[in-house]
Structure formats: structure tokens, C-alpha cells
């Protein structure tokens, strides 16, 4: 917006996590809960993810095993990403055997925290053409927040992500996201969130996220690769910087700079979708393209 | 519209009303604990304090000696290049005489505190620290000062390994 | 660049402890601004909220918690934060939303509930200091201002009484502000000079008080503004700038970051002679010397000359360049981000001749407001012109 307003020509966007300096992550997370209604309940706030996962699985026809498949896919993908911290070979049985922490959420369904910094440089169209040979164009942006009251949300779907992606699609002129978008980097701080966000972004028909996943649509070789980078499950959770991480990975792919995890097929349009994590219902979306 | 607005919202409470049980409150005591990584430059700086030495970093691009040391020069936005010892003398850039402690409680003996730039580093490269052996009348901006170190055995690699900075004596370097 | 209008403002009382929750304060201020603009929340496309550190309200990611009070639920909503600079940075962020073409009607909220910290907001301010270089010295936040004030006074040879006059002016101005926390119609320079010394040269009456409060603005595109409002002020210029993080390596005499932000805003507003072309100013005044510092940063006088402007009467409401006619933070109170109500809000009311008893006498066409924040090195500047 700073550039679109005409106020400036170039902007460096930085976002980082130095979460290892914080020794009491869950306590800080609990500090984000409503001080009167929710905080006194106590416990690790990840229980909210467990609650949401259960409702999502019921409403979406996805299964716990589908969530495990997301974990396996993303951590395998991360093996090819040089900046990832948690790439490994796993099976769905490994996920199933990991302890239930906030049922149905298991230990391996949760992304691990990580330190890191992301920078992207944005420029106006005029400036970009002057200084860059292969710029990636931001063609749509959107962001949205659902109610802060966790009691009032629709637990079975990510409404904020629906609104944010709709805003971005409208701006980018995208009518059929599942065919118009070549690949996506989507918030997966918890495994089920990837599936929930895929549905919210309309990258598949309603209730088909699990089915598409099983068919391999979202694999790195699939029709619509999701989190080829490894996502937060594979690279590590950069907390508030995870959103810019998703966006950066989209830009890398579009420029052909992703190295060993570059998608084989030619990609021209990607979506990045972020979520602010527990306990928020806030997310952002950006559509980027090349060759326009 | 300021004039047309008849009612400005908000109900003012006195401290008595708040603590006297007249108003419902709820409280939390957050458990927030940190362990800061000091980074390469400041780790070395803290190590050197144990030896009674002050160290900075030189940027070969602008020739500035940065103190406290940093691994990158924010003016050139390039890595700094070498370690350089600086002196434990300096100049008072500014100071305050504080009658409050860190929790805003009143104290009897005031704290002399200020920013000093260190000799041997570039202009305006300095730190905040205490001053001692001064009075409200004698302390001045521009005054030359020297570090008073803790005995070696008491040093722990912290900024407080220097007790305070005192006025430089005549003939002293 | 699309034209952006301000068509409504609102604010709550400023007070050390308000009974309302943060959400309720936001809702109150937002409702006032919407009423004045003749719009309802349904009309609003996007919402921007400004609020300073989470530690004050005691809620991590407090923007998320406040969003329903701010009217942001199910809308594109964002919180911005540049410390004290938030008070003017938030309306700047709202300007982007509209100038970029993304939105036509934006609700702007600023909130602070400092009374939630016990026993004193000072304990939360402690976290501002560098954990390795500064915190072992057990600092108090007032120190940093005292050091800056001392250097400013010493370098320019300014007398304490000339700075104290600023506190007197603002606390007297605040008598006419219905939301003021610390108005005093009878305060004198001697009162300031005789008040308790906190960290020399800062004394009790040199400082603005911590407060609770919220404020709001409504901003729209030109088309919307002309359709719904008769009381328009155009946002003509915006600027923002930050200085080095290492505060001990900065020039404390002159706020270069404010000057750069001001130049950016003036260039956009086509102002080449601010001293003539600006008729009313609301620089950030959490301390009396800061009003001087910032007046100089805004290029409204020569370096070191701001105190004499007040001595000569130029900065009073009937002077040639009224400064802080609202009563400022010194008189109305300092709920950090929420001081938008007495910075951008006051300039809006002044330019549209709605300031009532506080109305300045020089029939102002152009006004500037500014805020200052982060670790003492951030400046945000907004220029408005009457419609």
C-alpha cells in the first residue's frame, strides 16, 4: 500500500523470529487469550487447535490420517530446502504413534519453533522495470480478521482465510482458483490447518481436501503443489514471520530460484496464505505472478 | 464536532475505587522468561570486560570504529572488518541526576547517569553508564572521565564490571 | 495519488484509570467518529488500529483482542505500532489504505489502557532497554529523556524556565479540553521549577501523565467525502522516519528523524516554506522540552529557538503559530497511541472550525501534527488542509 499510494518507490519488508530467546512460549501464548473469559482456564493454549481440529475433521470429511499425510508430505519436501530445519523421512504411522497432546492433535501434527529472518524487496512497476530483469508481480492482496471471541467462531472452517483469499482473487481477477493457480504456500502451523486453508482458498471443492491430498494433487509433482518448501511443519515455525516466509517461497518458485525444491513444471501464478496462529482468526493472502 | 459533542465517553475512577473492591478486576501475573543470545560482537565485548578492556569493531568502508562493537555497519550496511581495542577513558556527552530508581521509587542518594563517548572510537560511539566522584556542581557535559573497574575476581562479563566513570585526573591518560 | 479526506473524529476522556475495557473505549471513540462522519460501521471497508506495547494492556497481540471494539471483525483489519509514533502513524497507515485505491472508507482507531499494569506502567517501560548493555544498570525510562533534555539545553544555552513555560501553556490550554486529565488554569513557571525533581533536569511538571483513552478518525476517498460531509480536512502530506537503534550513538540535540519525516510530508503537500504555510501545529509533547525539540524538527523555527517562540507569545492560541492548542499530552494526558485524538484529531477540529473554546484565532488553512516514538528515534508527520 505504501507503494500503491505513490508515497515511495521501493520498500524492504523484514520479518523475523528469535523465538529461542523466549523460554516461556506457552505462557506468552496464554497471554494472548481474553484475560477475563479464557485465560483463567489455564493449560497450554494449543488445546484450541485440538478443539478446532476435531470440529474441522467432522465437518470436512478429512481424517486424522490425512493430517498425518500433510506432515509426511511437508517434512519430506523440506529435505530439499536448504533453509529448512525439520526435513525428515516419516510415515503416517510415525505420526500416528507420536503422543496425543491435545487430542486429536498429536505431537507430530504441530510445527516446531525456529529462528530466522525473511526479507523481500518490493518496488513500483516503473522502478522494478528499471532495476530488475525478472520481477515477480503482486497481483492481488487480501487480509481479514474474524471475531476475537473464540466462542463465536465457526470452528469447522477458516472464515478469515476465505475472506482474505476472496479479496486477493478479486484484485487479481481470478475466478477459478483451483485451476487458475499453479501452486501455493499455505499456513500449516498445525497439520489440519493446511487442509482447512486449502478449502478456504477454494483450491479444491468443498469437502475434497482430503481426497485431493490422497490423490497426490498437492504433492511437489502434483497438479497444484502445496508447501513444496516444506511449510512450517518442515522448515520450522517462524511464528509471526511465517507469513512472509510463505510469500518469499512463492517468489522464489516464480523466479526459478528455489534450487533443489524448484517445482519441475513451469509455474506462473502462486498463492501465499498466512494465519497468525493461536488464538487468532486473522490471515492474509497474496497472489504473485510472472510473465505478465 | 468538538462543540456539537455533548457527551465525551469514559467513566473516571479513583485509585481507591479501583483497589477498594468497588470495581470488579481480574489479574494475571505472566510468566515471561527470556535468555537473550548476545551475538558474536557483544559476546566478545562482554568477554573483554572480564579482562578490564573495551573493544570495538572497525568498518573498513567508512573507517568508523563502532563501539559497542557490531558485526555490521549500519551506515554502509556491510560487515565490519576488524577488532580494535579502545581506551577506558571518554567524554560525557550528556547526563542526568536521578532521584528515582528503576521502579519509579524515590531514592535518597541520587544516581549520576549519562552517555559517554569512548576515546579511541569514532565520534558519537558510546554507551550509557554511571558517573561517580562527582557532585551536581562539578559534573559537566564535555567532562573527561575514566572507568573505575571492579576487582578482577568480581568481574562476570557484564556492563557492570565497570563500577562507574570518574573525572580524569590532571596528567592522567 | 488519490486524495484522502478526514471527515470525522472522536475520543474518550483521558484519565489515569477508566472503568471501560479497552474494547469498550475503542467502541465509544469509533461510534463518535462515525456519528460525526454520518456513516455506520456497515459503510466501512477497512479498519486500522494503533496501540503501543502489549505490556500495557496486558494482552499479547492485543490488536487481535481489541478488534471487535474497533469495528474490525470480519473486515480487513490491521494493527500498526511505532511506539509513541503510533499516534500519527496510524492515520498515515489509513491514508495508504485509501491513497493506494484499496479502500474508500476507513475507520482509524487508537487505544491505550496503561492502568492495567501494576503497580506502575514504568515496570513495563523497563523492557524498552537493551537487555545486555542497558538493563544491568537498572535504568528508569525518565533517564533517557533527562539526558536528551540536558544535552539540548546545554548545547543551545537554554534556561529551564523557558522550557517550563511550555508546560504552563499546555496545561492552561487543556482547561478548555473536555477530555483533559491534568488541566490547570493557575499553574505558573515557578510551580514547574519547584516541582519534585525526578531525574534532573526533568521535574514532575515537565512530564505528561500516563492515561487510559481511545480516539478515532474516519477517512474516506474524495468522492465519498464530498457526498457525505461538509466538514472535510484533506490529508495532504505524510512522512515517517527512524534513526539508529543504538541510542547512545545518536545526536540528541536535534531530532533529525522528525526533520526527514517532515520534509517528506511537506514535499508531498507542496509546502516549501513551512513557517509561513503552516498555521497550526500539534507536535508531540510528552515532555515540555520535546515540544521545542519537535517544533524545531518540523522546521517551524531555527535550531534552539523554539523556547523563545513561546516566550514571545507566538505559540498561544491567539499567536501567529499556535502550537498544541489542544493542551497537548502535558495537559490532556498521555495514553500513548490514543493521543491521536489531540494530534490528528485536534488538527482536524481546528481546520474545520469545530474546536470550540480551543479554536485558534488565525483562521488556519493548513495544520501539521507529529508523534514520536519507538526508542526515542521515530518520527511520524501528517499535514492536513481544510476542505
mmCIF file of C-alpha atoms in Angstrom, chain A:
data_model
loop_
_atom_site.group_PDB
_atom_site.id
_atom_site.type_symbol
_atom_site.label_atom_id
_atom_site.label_comp_id
_atom_site.label_asym_id
_atom_site.label_seq_id
_atom_site.Cartn_x
_atom_site.Cartn_y
_atom_site.Cartn_z
ATOM 1 C CA UNK A 1 0.000 0.000 0.000
ATOM 2 C CA UNK A 2 2.930 2.305 0.689
ATOM 3 C CA UNK A 3 3.995 1.846 -2.920
ATOM 4 C CA UNK A 4 0.498 1.877 -4.420
ATOM 5 C CA UNK A 5 -0.249 5.154 -2.641
ATOM 6 C CA UNK A 6 2.659 6.716 -4.502
ATOM 7 C CA UNK A 7 4.457 7.692 -1.302
ATOM 8 C CA UNK A 8 7.521 5.538 -2.028
ATOM 9 C CA UNK A 9 9.092 3.539 -4.858
ATOM 10 C CA UNK A 10 10.916 0.740 -3.082
ATOM 11 C CA UNK A 11 10.286 -0.977 0.230
ATOM 12 C CA UNK A 12 12.243 -3.659 2.073
ATOM 13 C CA UNK A 13 9.934 -5.898 4.093
ATOM 14 C CA UNK A 14 11.571 -7.690 7.008
ATOM 15 C CA UNK A 15 10.111 -10.188 9.377
ATOM 16 C CA UNK A 16 11.931 -12.437 11.796
ATOM 17 C CA UNK A 17 11.626 -14.870 14.639
ATOM 18 C CA UNK A 18 14.085 -15.108 17.509
ATOM 19 C CA UNK A 19 11.774 -17.308 19.457
ATOM 20 C CA UNK A 20 14.639 -19.259 21.004
ATOM 21 C CA UNK A 21 15.272 -16.268 23.296
ATOM 22 C CA UNK A 22 11.861 -16.817 24.864
ATOM 23 C CA UNK A 23 11.848 -19.548 27.485
ATOM 24 C CA UNK A 24 8.125 -19.481 28.247
ATOM 25 C CA UNK A 25 6.389 -19.686 24.865
ATOM 26 C CA UNK A 26 3.152 -21.217 26.092
ATOM 27 C CA UNK A 27 2.802 -18.619 28.820
ATOM 28 C CA UNK A 28 3.151 -15.805 26.314
ATOM 29 C CA UNK A 29 0.620 -17.529 24.092
ATOM 30 C CA UNK A 30 -1.757 -17.775 27.036
ATOM 31 C CA UNK A 31 -1.227 -14.055 27.495
ATOM 32 C CA UNK A 32 -2.989 -13.552 24.161
ATOM 33 C CA UNK A 33 -6.198 -15.080 25.495
ATOM 34 C CA UNK A 34 -9.018 -12.913 26.748
ATOM 35 C CA UNK A 35 -7.991 -12.091 30.320
ATOM 36 C CA UNK A 36 -11.447 -12.490 31.783
ATOM 37 C CA UNK A 37 -13.111 -15.360 29.923
ATOM 38 C CA UNK A 38 -10.372 -17.601 28.598
ATOM 39 C CA UNK A 39 -7.120 -17.076 30.422
ATOM 40 C CA UNK A 40 -8.281 -18.414 33.809
ATOM 41 C CA UNK A 41 -8.989 -21.812 32.204
ATOM 42 C CA UNK A 42 -5.239 -22.397 32.125
ATOM 43 C CA UNK A 43 -3.281 -25.041 30.262
ATOM 44 C CA UNK A 44 -1.256 -24.849 27.068
ATOM 45 C CA UNK A 45 -3.313 -22.782 24.578
ATOM 46 C CA UNK A 46 -2.662 -25.367 21.868
ATOM 47 C CA UNK A 47 -5.785 -27.048 23.210
ATOM 48 C CA UNK A 48 -7.597 -24.537 20.999
ATOM 49 C CA UNK A 49 -6.008 -26.199 17.972
ATOM 50 C CA UNK A 50 -7.118 -29.597 19.227
ATOM 51 C CA UNK A 51 -10.679 -28.302 19.528
ATOM 52 C CA UNK A 52 -10.616 -26.779 16.095
ATOM 53 C CA UNK A 53 -9.108 -29.872 14.523
ATOM 54 C CA UNK A 54 -11.842 -32.107 15.898
ATOM 55 C CA UNK A 55 -14.592 -29.898 14.549
ATOM 56 C CA UNK A 56 -12.837 -29.467 11.210
ATOM 57 C CA UNK A 57 -12.389 -33.217 10.746
ATOM 58 C CA UNK A 58 -16.068 -33.772 11.467
ATOM 59 C CA UNK A 59 -17.234 -31.080 9.053
ATOM 60 C CA UNK A 60 -14.769 -31.666 6.228
ATOM 61 C CA UNK A 61 -14.633 -35.436 5.795
ATOM 62 C CA UNK A 62 -10.873 -35.236 6.243
ATOM 63 C CA UNK A 63 -9.337 -37.826 8.541
ATOM 64 C CA UNK A 64 -6.568 -37.895 11.109
ATOM 65 C CA UNK A 65 -4.611 -39.913 8.605
ATOM 66 C CA UNK A 66 -4.985 -37.113 6.046
ATOM 67 C CA UNK A 67 -3.443 -34.760 8.568
ATOM 68 C CA UNK A 68 -0.619 -37.231 9.038
ATOM 69 C CA UNK A 69 -0.171 -37.274 5.251
ATOM 70 C CA UNK A 70 0.291 -33.489 5.334
ATOM 71 C CA UNK A 71 3.019 -33.923 7.921
ATOM 72 C CA UNK A 72 4.767 -36.603 5.857
ATOM 73 C CA UNK A 73 4.490 -34.548 2.650
ATOM 74 C CA UNK A 74 5.793 -31.302 4.119
ATOM 75 C CA UNK A 75 8.640 -32.800 6.112
ATOM 76 C CA UNK A 76 9.738 -34.792 3.092
ATOM 77 C CA UNK A 77 9.549 -31.694 0.901
ATOM 78 C CA UNK A 78 11.714 -29.843 3.417
ATOM 79 C CA UNK A 79 14.575 -32.285 2.815
ATOM 80 C CA UNK A 80 15.215 -30.462 -0.444
ATOM 81 C CA UNK A 81 15.020 -26.960 1.058
ATOM 82 C CA UNK A 82 18.419 -25.730 2.245
ATOM 83 C CA UNK A 83 16.935 -23.326 4.788
ATOM 84 C CA UNK A 84 14.661 -25.881 6.456
ATOM 85 C CA UNK A 85 15.259 -27.151 9.966
ATOM 86 C CA UNK A 86 12.932 -30.147 10.256
ATOM 87 C CA UNK A 87 13.149 -32.042 6.985
ATOM 88 C CA UNK A 88 12.964 -35.819 7.511
ATOM 89 C CA UNK A 89 11.502 -39.034 6.166
ATOM 90 C CA UNK A 90 8.403 -40.050 8.073
ATOM 91 C CA UNK A 91 5.446 -42.329 7.571
ATOM 92 C CA UNK A 92 1.843 -41.768 8.547
ATOM 93 C CA UNK A 93 2.360 -44.488 11.137
ATOM 94 C CA UNK A 94 5.137 -42.441 12.747
ATOM 95 C CA UNK A 95 2.686 -39.574 13.100
ATOM 96 C CA UNK A 96 0.021 -41.883 14.473
ATOM 97 C CA UNK A 97 2.488 -43.267 17.011
ATOM 98 C CA UNK A 98 3.506 -39.829 18.231
ATOM 99 C CA UNK A 99 1.808 -38.943 21.513
ATOM 100 C CA UNK A 100 -1.603 -37.345 21.508
ATOM 101 C CA UNK A 101 -1.108 -33.925 23.054
ATOM 102 C CA UNK A 102 -4.364 -32.098 22.501
ATOM 103 C CA UNK A 103 -6.489 -34.877 21.090
ATOM 104 C CA UNK A 104 -6.890 -35.400 18.194
ATOM 105 C CA UNK A 105 -3.766 -33.305 17.717
ATOM 106 C CA UNK A 106 -0.565 -35.351 18.003
ATOM 107 C CA UNK A 107 2.956 -34.208 18.689
ATOM 108 C CA UNK A 108 3.986 -34.508 15.045
ATOM 109 C CA UNK A 109 0.930 -32.541 13.864
ATOM 110 C CA UNK A 110 2.437 -29.443 15.445
ATOM 111 C CA UNK A 111 5.184 -27.455 13.753
ATOM 112 C CA UNK A 112 8.349 -26.816 15.739
ATOM 113 C CA UNK A 113 9.506 -23.299 16.528
ATOM 114 C CA UNK A 114 12.520 -21.924 14.726
ATOM 115 C CA UNK A 115 14.642 -18.755 14.438
ATOM 116 C CA UNK A 116 15.086 -16.998 11.143
ATOM 117 C CA UNK A 117 14.658 -13.797 9.190
ATOM 118 C CA UNK A 118 12.959 -13.102 5.878
ATOM 119 C CA UNK A 119 13.409 -10.040 3.690
ATOM 120 C CA UNK A 120 11.604 -9.192 0.481
ATOM 121 C CA UNK A 121 12.191 -6.101 -1.633
ATOM 122 C CA UNK A 122 9.147 -4.573 -3.287
ATOM 123 C CA UNK A 123 9.167 -1.846 -5.909
ATOM 124 C CA UNK A 124 6.733 0.111 -8.021
ATOM 125 C CA UNK A 125 6.189 -1.172 -11.573
ATOM 126 C CA UNK A 126 8.278 1.634 -13.023
ATOM 127 C CA UNK A 127 11.155 1.129 -10.631
ATOM 128 C CA UNK A 128 11.023 -2.652 -10.940
ATOM 129 C CA UNK A 129 11.389 -2.480 -14.717
ATOM 130 C CA UNK A 130 14.398 -0.227 -14.279
ATOM 131 C CA UNK A 131 16.317 -2.311 -11.794
ATOM 132 C CA UNK A 132 15.189 -5.887 -12.276
ATOM 133 C CA UNK A 133 15.094 -8.319 -15.202
ATOM 134 C CA UNK A 134 12.648 -10.832 -13.848
ATOM 135 C CA UNK A 135 10.369 -9.194 -11.320
ATOM 136 C CA UNK A 136 7.536 -11.111 -9.721
ATOM 137 C CA UNK A 137 4.290 -9.146 -9.842
ATOM 138 C CA UNK A 138 1.976 -8.905 -6.850
ATOM 139 C CA UNK A 139 -1.435 -9.012 -8.489
ATOM 140 C CA UNK A 140 -3.693 -9.455 -5.509
ATOM 141 C CA UNK A 141 -3.607 -8.964 -1.754
ATOM 142 C CA UNK A 142 -6.184 -9.568 0.920
ATOM 143 C CA UNK A 143 -6.414 -9.804 4.666
ATOM 144 C CA UNK A 144 -9.175 -10.348 7.158
ATOM 145 C CA UNK A 145 -9.939 -10.973 10.799
ATOM 146 C CA UNK A 146 -12.781 -12.999 12.223
ATOM 147 C CA UNK A 147 -14.226 -12.222 15.634
ATOM 148 C CA UNK A 148 -11.767 -12.224 18.542
ATOM 149 C CA UNK A 149 -14.268 -14.213 20.616
ATOM 150 C CA UNK A 150 -13.264 -17.819 20.277
ATOM 151 C CA UNK A 151 -16.762 -18.753 21.422
ATOM 152 C CA UNK A 152 -18.363 -17.108 18.401
ATOM 153 C CA UNK A 153 -16.324 -18.560 15.563
ATOM 154 C CA UNK A 154 -17.272 -21.169 13.031
ATOM 155 C CA UNK A 155 -14.835 -23.868 14.134
ATOM 156 C CA UNK A 156 -15.233 -26.023 11.080
ATOM 157 C CA UNK A 157 -13.824 -23.570 8.554
ATOM 158 C CA UNK A 158 -11.333 -20.714 8.352
ATOM 159 C CA UNK A 159 -13.607 -17.818 7.532
ATOM 160 C CA UNK A 160 -10.801 -15.233 7.716
ATOM 161 C CA UNK A 161 -8.893 -17.180 5.052
ATOM 162 C CA UNK A 162 -11.969 -17.364 2.842
ATOM 163 C CA UNK A 163 -12.417 -13.590 3.019
ATOM 164 C CA UNK A 164 -8.718 -12.814 2.616
ATOM 165 C CA UNK A 165 -8.309 -15.035 -0.440
ATOM 166 C CA UNK A 166 -11.534 -13.748 -1.992
ATOM 167 C CA UNK A 167 -10.230 -10.196 -1.659
ATOM 168 C CA UNK A 168 -6.923 -11.156 -3.267
ATOM 169 C CA UNK A 169 -8.583 -13.179 -6.041
ATOM 170 C CA UNK A 170 -10.903 -10.323 -6.881
ATOM 171 C CA UNK A 171 -7.968 -7.971 -7.235
ATOM 172 C CA UNK A 172 -6.021 -10.478 -9.327
ATOM 173 C CA UNK A 173 -9.022 -11.274 -11.500
ATOM 174 C CA UNK A 174 -9.039 -14.948 -10.504
ATOM 175 C CA UNK A 175 -12.365 -16.696 -10.985
ATOM 176 C CA UNK A 176 -11.431 -20.358 -10.628
ATOM 177 C CA UNK A 177 -8.648 -20.615 -8.102
ATOM 178 C CA UNK A 178 -8.258 -24.382 -8.316
ATOM 179 C CA UNK A 179 -7.345 -24.154 -11.996
ATOM 180 C CA UNK A 180 -6.010 -20.567 -12.203
ATOM 181 C CA UNK A 181 -3.381 -21.058 -9.503
ATOM 182 C CA UNK A 182 -0.334 -23.196 -10.251
ATOM 183 C CA UNK A 183 0.952 -23.761 -6.719
ATOM 184 C CA UNK A 184 0.515 -22.470 -3.185
ATOM 185 C CA UNK A 185 2.373 -21.894 0.052
ATOM 186 C CA UNK A 186 -0.179 -22.187 2.797
ATOM 187 C CA UNK A 187 -0.016 -21.818 6.532
ATOM 188 C CA UNK A 188 0.491 -25.242 8.138
ATOM 189 C CA UNK A 189 1.464 -24.407 11.711
ATOM 190 C CA UNK A 190 -0.742 -27.385 12.565
ATOM 191 C CA UNK A 191 -1.215 -30.158 10.021
ATOM 192 C CA UNK A 192 -5.020 -29.838 9.796
ATOM 193 C CA UNK A 193 -4.611 -26.110 9.114
ATOM 194 C CA UNK A 194 -3.144 -26.812 5.683
ATOM 195 C CA UNK A 195 -6.245 -28.754 4.694
ATOM 196 C CA UNK A 196 -8.570 -26.210 6.262
ATOM 197 C CA UNK A 197 -6.781 -23.378 4.464
ATOM 198 C CA UNK A 198 -6.764 -25.248 1.126
ATOM 199 C CA UNK A 199 -10.546 -25.448 1.361
ATOM 200 C CA UNK A 200 -10.865 -21.841 2.465
ATOM 201 C CA UNK A 201 -8.778 -20.749 -0.518
ATOM 202 C CA UNK A 202 -11.035 -22.824 -2.788
ATOM 203 C CA UNK A 203 -8.100 -24.773 -4.180
ATOM 204 C CA UNK A 204 -10.410 -27.774 -4.232
ATOM 205 C CA UNK A 205 -14.126 -28.343 -3.956
ATOM 206 C CA UNK A 206 -15.661 -28.213 -0.529
ATOM 207 C CA UNK A 207 -15.016 -31.392 1.415
ATOM 208 C CA UNK A 208 -12.453 -32.653 -1.076
ATOM 209 C CA UNK A 209 -9.193 -31.512 0.500
ATOM 210 C CA UNK A 210 -8.508 -34.967 1.964
ATOM 211 C CA UNK A 211 -9.413 -36.745 -1.244
ATOM 212 C CA UNK A 212 -7.223 -34.466 -3.373
ATOM 213 C CA UNK A 213 -4.364 -34.866 -0.943
ATOM 214 C CA UNK A 214 -4.636 -38.688 -1.181
ATOM 215 C CA UNK A 215 -4.642 -38.416 -4.968
ATOM 216 C CA UNK A 216 -1.398 -36.502 -4.866
ATOM 217 C CA UNK A 217 -2.744 -33.203 -6.215
ATOM 218 C CA UNK A 218 -0.799 -31.243 -3.597
ATOM 219 C CA UNK A 219 2.475 -33.203 -3.901
ATOM 220 C CA UNK A 220 5.510 -31.458 -5.329
ATOM 221 C CA UNK A 221 4.887 -33.278 -8.618
ATOM 222 C CA UNK A 222 1.118 -32.862 -8.406
ATOM 223 C CA UNK A 223 -1.240 -30.578 -10.264
ATOM 224 C CA UNK A 224 -1.282 -27.949 -7.528
ATOM 225 C CA UNK A 225 1.750 -28.357 -5.265
ATOM 226 C CA UNK A 226 1.198 -27.023 -1.743
ATOM 227 C CA UNK A 227 4.131 -26.200 0.515
ATOM 228 C CA UNK A 228 6.875 -27.521 -1.717
ATOM 229 C CA UNK A 229 9.165 -25.568 0.585
ATOM 230 C CA UNK A 230 8.228 -27.832 3.452
ATOM 231 C CA UNK A 231 5.983 -25.221 5.076
ATOM 232 C CA UNK A 232 6.141 -24.559 8.788
ATOM 233 C CA UNK A 233 5.986 -28.295 9.541
ATOM 234 C CA UNK A 234 9.130 -28.915 7.517
ATOM 235 C CA UNK A 235 11.075 -25.656 7.721
ATOM 236 C CA UNK A 236 10.074 -24.722 11.247
ATOM 237 C CA UNK A 237 7.523 -22.264 12.554
ATOM 238 C CA UNK A 238 8.805 -18.694 12.276
ATOM 239 C CA UNK A 239 5.824 -17.537 14.380
ATOM 240 C CA UNK A 240 4.824 -14.039 13.183
ATOM 241 C CA UNK A 241 7.340 -14.248 10.343
ATOM 242 C CA UNK A 242 5.830 -17.444 8.914
ATOM 243 C CA UNK A 243 3.555 -15.428 6.622
ATOM 244 C CA UNK A 244 6.413 -13.621 4.914
ATOM 245 C CA UNK A 245 8.188 -16.963 4.662
ATOM 246 C CA UNK A 246 5.265 -18.352 2.650
ATOM 247 C CA UNK A 247 5.293 -15.266 0.403
ATOM 248 C CA UNK A 248 9.044 -15.471 -0.116
ATOM 249 C CA UNK A 249 8.833 -19.124 -1.143
ATOM 250 C CA UNK A 250 6.210 -18.232 -3.750
ATOM 251 C CA UNK A 251 8.504 -15.530 -5.148
ATOM 252 C CA UNK A 252 11.477 -17.934 -5.230
ATOM 253 C CA UNK A 253 9.496 -20.504 -7.195
ATOM 254 C CA UNK A 254 8.215 -17.942 -9.678
ATOM 255 C CA UNK A 255 11.714 -16.651 -10.306
ATOM 256 C CA UNK A 256 13.076 -20.174 -10.642
ATOM 257 C CA UNK A 257 15.386 -19.590 -7.696
ATOM 258 C CA UNK A 258 14.148 -22.374 -5.423
ATOM 259 C CA UNK A 259 17.112 -24.623 -6.156
ATOM 260 C CA UNK A 260 16.609 -28.268 -5.235
ATOM 261 C CA UNK A 261 12.987 -27.766 -4.316
ATOM 262 C CA UNK A 262 12.089 -25.931 -7.524
ATOM 263 C CA UNK A 263 8.816 -27.242 -8.936
ATOM 264 C CA UNK A 264 9.512 -29.197 -12.153
ATOM 265 C CA UNK A 265 6.616 -27.862 -14.209
ATOM 266 C CA UNK A 266 6.559 -24.236 -15.291
ATOM 267 C CA UNK A 267 4.748 -22.114 -12.708
ATOM 268 C CA UNK A 268 3.353 -18.691 -13.438
ATOM 269 C CA UNK A 269 0.975 -17.904 -10.638
ATOM 270 C CA UNK A 270 1.213 -18.724 -6.936
ATOM 271 C CA UNK A 271 -0.745 -18.074 -3.774
ATOM 272 C CA UNK A 272 0.644 -17.459 -0.295
ATOM 273 C CA UNK A 273 -1.765 -17.690 2.628
ATOM 274 C CA UNK A 274 -0.892 -16.855 6.211
ATOM 275 C CA UNK A 275 -2.505 -17.261 9.623
ATOM 276 C CA UNK A 276 -1.473 -15.566 12.834
ATOM 277 C CA UNK A 277 -1.799 -18.759 14.871
ATOM 278 C CA UNK A 278 -3.499 -19.460 18.166
ATOM 279 C CA UNK A 279 -5.689 -17.825 19.414
ATOM 280 C CA UNK A 280 -6.347 -15.527 16.456
ATOM 281 C CA UNK A 281 -8.580 -15.821 13.439
ATOM 282 C CA UNK A 282 -6.571 -13.454 11.284
ATOM 283 C CA UNK A 283 -4.956 -14.212 7.972
ATOM 284 C CA UNK A 284 -3.557 -12.688 4.833
ATOM 285 C CA UNK A 285 -3.298 -13.750 1.212
ATOM 286 C CA UNK A 286 -1.148 -12.661 -1.690
ATOM 287 C CA UNK A 287 -1.224 -13.709 -5.333
ATOM 288 C CA UNK A 288 2.018 -13.377 -7.284
ATOM 289 C CA UNK A 289 2.667 -13.871 -10.962
ATOM 290 C CA UNK A 290 5.402 -13.782 -13.580
ATOM 291 C CA UNK A 291 5.299 -13.225 -17.293
ATOM 292 C CA UNK A 292 2.665 -10.556 -17.418
#
